[in-house]
Amino acid sequence: MAERVLVVGGGGREHALAWKLAQSPHIQQVLVAPGNAGTANCGKISNSEVSVSNHAILAQFCKDHHVGLVVVGPEVPLAAGMVDDLTAAGVPCFGPSARAAELEASKSFSKAFMERHGIPTARYGSFTDAKEACNYIRTADFPALVVKASGLAAGKGVIVAQDQEEACRAVMGADMMRWDRAFGSAGDTVVVEELLEGEEVSCLCFSDGSTVSSMPPAQDHKRLQDGDQGPNTGGMGAYCPTPQVSHELLVQIRESVLQKTVDAMKQEGAPYVGVLYAGLMLTQKGPKVLEFNCRFGDPECQVLLPLLKSDLYEVILNTMNGKLASSAPEWHKEKAAVTVVMASAGYPGAYNKGMAITGLSQVEDMGIQVFHAGTGLKDGQVVSSGGRVLTVTAVRPSLEAALQAANEGVAAVGFPGAVYRRDIGHRAISHLKQRRGLTYKDSGVDIAAGNKLVDIIKPLARATSRPGCNAELGGFAGLFDLKAAGFLDPVLVSGTDGVGTKLKIAQACGQHGSLGQDLVAMCVNDVLAQGAEPLFFLDYFSCGSLDVNVAAAVVAGIAKACEIAGCALLGGETAEMPGVYGPGEYDLAGFCVGAVERSALLPRLADITEGDLLIGVASSGIHSNGFSLVRKVLERANLSYSSPAPFGHPGQTVGEVLLTPTKIYSHLLLPILRSGAVKAYAHITGGGLLENIPRVLPQELAVDIDASRWSIPPVFSWLQKEGGLSEDEMTRTFNCGLGAVLVVAPMEAQRVLRQLQALEEAWIVGALAHKQPGTESVAVRNLKHSLLSGGPASKNGNCLGDISTPHRRTKVGVLISGTGTNLQALIEQARRPSSCAEIVVVISNKPGVQGLKRAALAGIQTRVVDHKLYGSRAEFDGTIDRVLEEFGVELVCLAGFMRILTGGFVKKWNSKLLNIHPSLLPSFKGVNAQKQALQAGVRVSGCTVHFVAEEVDAGAIIVQEAVPVVSGDTEESLSARIKEAEHRAFPAAMELVSSGAVHLSEDGRVIWRSH
């Protein structure tokens, strides 16, 4: 529903706010109170006569007129508590509270605050006695020549003296009387400051109380006349951005001033939510704060908002709702803005009003925006009504072009006695014209930033080392030893891919880390289609200007994904190409090399036959294909990435759902592919279901799949409905919920399905048939119905293989002795709807351990059988046995259980007792397995889940997972990585035994069920 917004104020700043807000598709009307001639009946914008001084009346007006947001422009209402009062009345209001606004309302408070929190500022003294102030001026060991009114003085309560005598006159005698007349109560307290030397700049940010998001730096021009001559004013013009403030300096200002201020305000119990303005002096000792303002500056606002690419209404909501960290505003970084203030003759002193203004329509035709300040309407004619009358703003590709355009706009507007400056931005232009030797950085390529990035990513890559490769970056090329990786007769398999226009969404949301998994998944999943194990990965990152933080986030995601996939991040390329990409844009490509024994190559075309079944493996959503169409549908639906998602989980935004990373299937599928049960595997990537499955089949076979047999994520249903997409478009563009499709013989289907469902959602989704002449290669039945109904999955593949009845779960008991991290992994597995296991009791031989708390939090019954209270092992084991029988336990898992069980107990629970050991059995049995592995110098260790036999660690093996031993490993580091593997292997083994897919024969061998 479109909103009605009220902007409080009547100057150029408020006109600019109303102008930018009116551009939002979310806004129906912008009211401005009291407004000016520029905000009177201008499209969505109109003036309101509501009293803004009486907050109760204002709150009632907002409720009566369905005003959904109030935006406060000037400082006086903020200091008077307008935000506090409206918020208390239930009217959303943008701006800081009265307590937070004290940063501007009291210079004395502000200086003391900065002193308390170590925020760099000029040295100062605060006085209510003129003689004390003058004494301070004369005795200070620094030039104490800046005299300020402590309170609000409309930006003019500052006198910069040339010497001590002038400074003393400013606080005594005739000058003091002028001060009182001019600034009223603002001059009751006087702050005397050190005169700082350097360049003055304005650095503003949005703050949501915790996170700050910097705006481009701007520079105001306070003096009335060209060359910074004449009296001080509220501001005669501004430009943005300021080339004097480098990216590195802006980052320093953000951290040492803006973020530090917001953190300190939060610490003092006055969270700062709104716009924070820091007026800074760039001294030789670094930036120092001259003043804080608690709102947009005027005229800075008039150059900042035209450069804001994002929807201002959305930015304000994200700021008020604490979402700046995930939804930072975007800016037009390739443009510059200049605004020139046109003032009345006599300003900043007495001036005439009612001067007719001409040429306004002519300026608009020039592509120049005029923001009204002191204007009114008289007999239908726009006339002057204040000191600063108009701000003429031009946006152009360069600062010089913007200044020229603004001056041309000023020349086209006329009113008698108009005063304005012609040199706005003169410092920036002088800075840009300084002649010096060119560097590579001047061309846009920052070698130092590139080197910094390499230093950041080296340890990330090193962590992906595996047998065959140590993943050390820095050489000209990477090496991989196939023999060390255990291959005998390998065939190399390579794949390359990108992530498409999913990049645009990540860049718009400022969320870059998940793209790494997308990139690795797209390449690794392709290599798997040949039956290959992914060995190493290379990435390519290209941009116009290298942002080290963004690039590091992407590469960190790539490295993490390589660990998940089991491949080494062997190297990469970072290409900085100025002019090729726009600001903030970058592109990604990935390259994966794998290997497969010649005898295990997929697809096995000669073996694939009519009647073979198709098993679908769940995707996480859209994965990384079709995003150009997704973005088009979003545009049609008028949704932004920060909008609440009409699909996905409650509380998620559109961007968060769309950036769900692509699943990596190597850990899940490699053991199954190596078993020989899979004849072919299709990665459902670009081309969707229709084009990818036939790539792995003989030409004479066709695919018949039933969409009612798997769960279709809600995002696909929404896309189809909102975009009006045909079934053919859906299945040719998207994966529709299936990230991989396996071809298996009917007799192998249930066994493979059980293995998959131990770790992932999977379904038997169709079969192969003989292809009739003139027919399509793939037929997808029931898709439209499944999309409309949200795609309820068929129950084919439950624990009993019966689709008509709910499956029965195996009752599991878990024995523990400590923290229960493996227990937690088992609990999470048993919670899955498709799980065949139900944990009914957790038994500990020690009271008060963390594992018991984990069980209790999960709602699982617990028992303590303290071994210290029993005279013999047999008596202890007998008690445990009785507890297990009490709960009807059918399967027992030993999850860190530190007692040796008696032979009688083991015999009774034969084939129903599982244990996990931190090595690849039969190697390194018993205690200190990691120490034994390191002493033996092996390159691979891991974990093993096995049936328990009377001989320690000698039972039949169910599941193993390998863990590479990397250079420099200690017992602690190796143990930590093996523990992560245990958290995957143990749940998988529990699921296999619970489902009946695996059982122990009478002669002690593992039997896999096939039907």
CSV table of N, CA, C and O in Angstrom, one decimal, residues 148-195:
chain,number,residue,atom,x,y,z
A,148,LYS,N,32.1,29.9,19.8
A,148,LYS,CA,30.9,29.3,19.3
A,148,LYS,C,29.8,29.5,20.4
A,148,LYS,O,30.1,29.4,21.6
A,149,ALA,N,28.6,29.7,19.9
A,149,ALA,CA,27.4,29.6,20.8
A,149,ALA,C,27.2,28.2,21.1
A,149,ALA,O,27.2,27.4,20.1
A,150,SER,N,26.9,27.8,22.3
A,150,SER,CA,26.8,26.4,22.6
A,150,SER,C,25.5,25.8,22.0
A,150,SER,O,25.5,24.7,21.6
A,151,GLY,N,24.4,26.6,22.0
A,151,GLY,CA,23.2,26.1,21.5
A,151,GLY,C,23.0,26.2,20.0
A,151,GLY,O,23.9,26.4,19.3
A,152,LEU,N,21.7,26.0,19.6
A,152,LEU,CA,21.4,26.0,18.2
A,152,LEU,C,21.4,27.5,17.7
A,152,LEU,O,20.8,28.3,18.3
A,153,ALA,N,22.1,27.7,16.6
A,153,ALA,CA,22.1,29.1,16.0
A,153,ALA,C,22.0,29.1,14.5
A,153,ALA,O,22.6,29.9,13.8
A,154,ALA,N,21.3,28.1,14.0
A,154,ALA,CA,21.0,28.0,12.5
A,154,ALA,C,22.3,28.0,11.7
A,154,ALA,O,22.3,28.6,10.6
A,155,GLY,N,23.3,27.4,12.2
A,155,GLY,CA,24.6,27.3,11.4
A,155,GLY,C,25.4,28.5,11.4
A,155,GLY,O,26.4,28.6,10.7
A,156,LYS,N,25.0,29.6,12.1
A,156,LYS,CA,25.8,30.9,12.0
A,156,LYS,C,26.4,31.3,13.4
A,156,LYS,O,26.9,32.4,13.5
A,157,GLY,N,26.3,30.4,14.4
A,157,GLY,CA,26.8,30.9,15.7
A,157,GLY,C,28.3,30.6,15.9
A,157,GLY,O,28.7,30.1,17.0
A,158,VAL,N,29.1,31.0,15.0
A,158,VAL,CA,30.5,30.8,15.1
A,158,VAL,C,31.3,32.1,14.6
A,158,VAL,O,30.9,32.7,13.6
A,159,ILE,N,32.2,32.5,15.4
A,159,ILE,CA,33.1,33.6,15.0
A,159,ILE,C,34.5,33.1,15.0
A,159,ILE,O,35.0,32.5,16.0
A,160,VAL,N,35.2,33.2,13.9
A,160,VAL,CA,36.6,32.8,13.7
A,160,VAL,C,37.5,34.0,13.8
A,160,VAL,O,37.5,34.8,12.8
A,161,ALA,N,38.1,34.3,14.9
A,161,ALA,CA,38.9,35.5,15.1
A,161,ALA,C,40.2,35.4,14.5
A,161,ALA,O,40.8,34.4,14.3
A,162,GLN,N,40.8,36.6,14.1
A,162,GLN,CA,42.1,36.7,13.5
A,162,GLN,C,43.2,36.7,14.6
A,162,GLN,O,44.3,36.3,14.3
A,163,ASP,N,42.9,37.1,15.8
A,163,ASP,CA,43.8,37.2,16.9
A,163,ASP,C,43.1,37.1,18.2
A,163,ASP,O,41.9,37.1,18.3
A,164,GLN,N,43.9,37.2,19.3
A,164,GLN,CA,43.3,37.1,20.7
A,164,GLN,C,42.4,38.2,21.0
A,164,GLN,O,41.4,38.0,21.6
A,165,GLU,N,42.7,39.4,20.5
A,165,GLU,CA,41.9,40.6,20.9
A,165,GLU,C,40.6,40.5,20.2
A,165,GLU,O,39.5,40.8,20.9
A,166,GLU,N,40.5,40.0,19.0
A,166,GLU,CA,39.2,39.9,18.3
A,166,GLU,C,38.4,38.8,19.0
A,166,GLU,O,37.2,38.9,19.1
A,167,ALA,N,39.1,37.7,19.4
A,167,ALA,CA,38.4,36.6,20.1
A,167,ALA,C,37.8,37.1,21.4
A,167,ALA,O,36.6,36.8,21.7
A,168,CYS,N,38.5,37.9,22.1
A,168,CYS,CA,38.0,38.5,23.4
A,168,CYS,C,36.9,39.4,23.2
A,168,CYS,O,35.9,39.4,23.9
A,169,ARG,N,37.0,40.2,22.1
A,169,ARG,CA,35.8,41.1,21.8
A,169,ARG,C,34.6,40.3,21.5
A,169,ARG,O,33.5,40.8,21.7
A,170,ALA,N,34.8,39.1,20.9
A,170,ALA,CA,33.6,38.3,20.6
A,170,ALA,C,32.8,37.8,21.8
A,170,ALA,O,31.7,37.5,21.7
A,171,VAL,N,33.5,37.8,22.9
A,171,VAL,CA,32.8,37.3,24.1
A,171,VAL,C,32.6,38.4,25.2
A,171,VAL,O,32.0,38.2,26.2
A,172,MET,N,33.0,39.6,24.8
A,172,MET,CA,32.8,40.7,25.8
A,172,MET,C,32.3,42.0,25.1
A,172,MET,O,32.4,42.1,23.8
A,173,GLY,N,31.8,42.9,25.8
A,173,GLY,CA,31.5,44.2,25.3
A,173,GLY,C,30.4,44.2,24.2
A,173,GLY,O,29.4,43.4,24.2
A,174,ALA,N,30.6,45.1,23.2
A,174,ALA,CA,29.6,45.3,22.2
A,174,ALA,C,29.4,44.0,21.4
A,174,ALA,O,28.2,43.7,21.0
A,175,ASP,N,30.5,43.3,21.1
A,175,ASP,CA,30.3,42.1,20.3
A,175,ASP,C,29.5,41.0,21.1
A,175,ASP,O,28.7,40.3,20.5
A,176,MET,N,29.6,41.0,22.4
A,176,MET,CA,28.8,40.1,23.2
A,176,MET,C,27.3,40.4,23.1
A,176,MET,O,26.4,39.6,23.0
A,177,MET,N,27.0,41.8,23.1
A,177,MET,CA,25.6,42.2,23.0
A,177,MET,C,25.1,41.8,21.6
A,177,MET,O,23.9,41.3,21.5
A,178,ARG,N,25.9,41.9,20.6
A,178,ARG,CA,25.5,41.5,19.2
A,178,ARG,C,25.2,40.0,19.2
A,178,ARG,O,24.2,39.5,18.6
A,179,TRP,N,26.1,39.3,19.9
A,179,TRP,CA,25.9,37.8,20.0
A,179,TRP,C,24.6,37.4,20.6
A,179,TRP,O,23.9,36.6,20.1
A,180,ASP,N,24.3,38.1,21.7
A,180,ASP,CA,23.0,37.8,22.4
A,180,ASP,C,21.8,38.1,21.5
A,180,ASP,O,20.9,37.4,21.5
A,181,ARG,N,21.9,39.3,20.8
A,181,ARG,CA,20.8,39.7,20.0
A,181,ARG,C,20.6,38.7,18.8
A,181,ARG,O,19.5,38.3,18.5
A,182,ALA,N,21.7,38.3,18.3
A,182,ALA,CA,21.7,37.4,17.1
A,182,ALA,C,21.3,36.0,17.4
A,182,ALA,O,20.5,35.4,16.7
A,183,PHE,N,21.8,35.5,18.5
A,183,PHE,CA,21.6,34.1,18.8
A,183,PHE,C,20.8,33.7,20.0
A,183,PHE,O,20.7,32.6,20.4
A,184,GLY,N,20.3,34.7,20.7
A,184,GLY,CA,19.5,34.5,21.8
A,184,GLY,C,20.1,33.6,22.9
A,184,GLY,O,21.2,33.7,23.2
A,185,SER,N,19.3,32.6,23.3
A,185,SER,CA,19.7,31.7,24.4
A,185,SER,C,20.9,30.8,23.9
A,185,SER,O,21.6,30.2,24.8
A,186,ALA,N,21.0,30.7,22.6
A,186,ALA,CA,22.1,29.9,22.1
A,186,ALA,C,23.5,30.4,22.6
A,186,ALA,O,24.5,29.7,22.7
A,187,GLY,N,23.5,31.7,22.9
A,187,GLY,CA,24.8,32.3,23.3
A,187,GLY,C,25.0,32.3,24.8
A,187,GLY,O,25.9,33.0,25.3
A,188,ASP,N,24.1,31.7,25.6
A,188,ASP,CA,24.2,31.7,27.1
A,188,ASP,C,25.5,31.1,27.5
A,188,ASP,O,26.1,31.5,28.5
A,189,THR,N,25.9,30.0,26.8
A,189,THR,CA,27.1,29.3,27.1
A,189,THR,C,28.0,29.4,25.8
A,189,THR,O,27.5,29.3,24.7
A,190,VAL,N,29.3,29.8,26.1
A,190,VAL,CA,30.2,30.0,25.0
A,190,VAL,C,31.3,28.9,25.0
A,190,VAL,O,31.8,28.6,26.1
A,191,VAL,N,31.5,28.3,23.8
A,191,VAL,CA,32.6,27.4,23.7
A,191,VAL,C,33.8,28.1,22.9
A,191,VAL,O,33.5,28.6,21.9
A,192,VAL,N,35.0,28.0,23.5
A,192,VAL,CA,36.1,28.6,22.9
A,192,VAL,C,37.0,27.4,22.4
A,192,VAL,O,37.4,26.6,23.2
A,193,GLU,N,37.3,27.4,21.1
A,193,GLU,CA,38.1,26.2,20.6
A,193,GLU,C,39.4,26.7,20.0
A,193,GLU,O,39.6,27.8,19.6
A,194,GLU,N,40.2,25.7,19.8
A,194,GLU,CA,41.5,25.8,19.1
A,194,GLU,C,41.2,26.0,17.6
A,194,GLU,O,40.3,25.4,17.0
A,195,LEU,N,41.9,26.9,17.0
A,195,LEU,CA,41.8,27.2,15.6
A,195,LEU,C,42.6,26.1,14.8
A,195,LEU,O,43.8,26.0,14.9
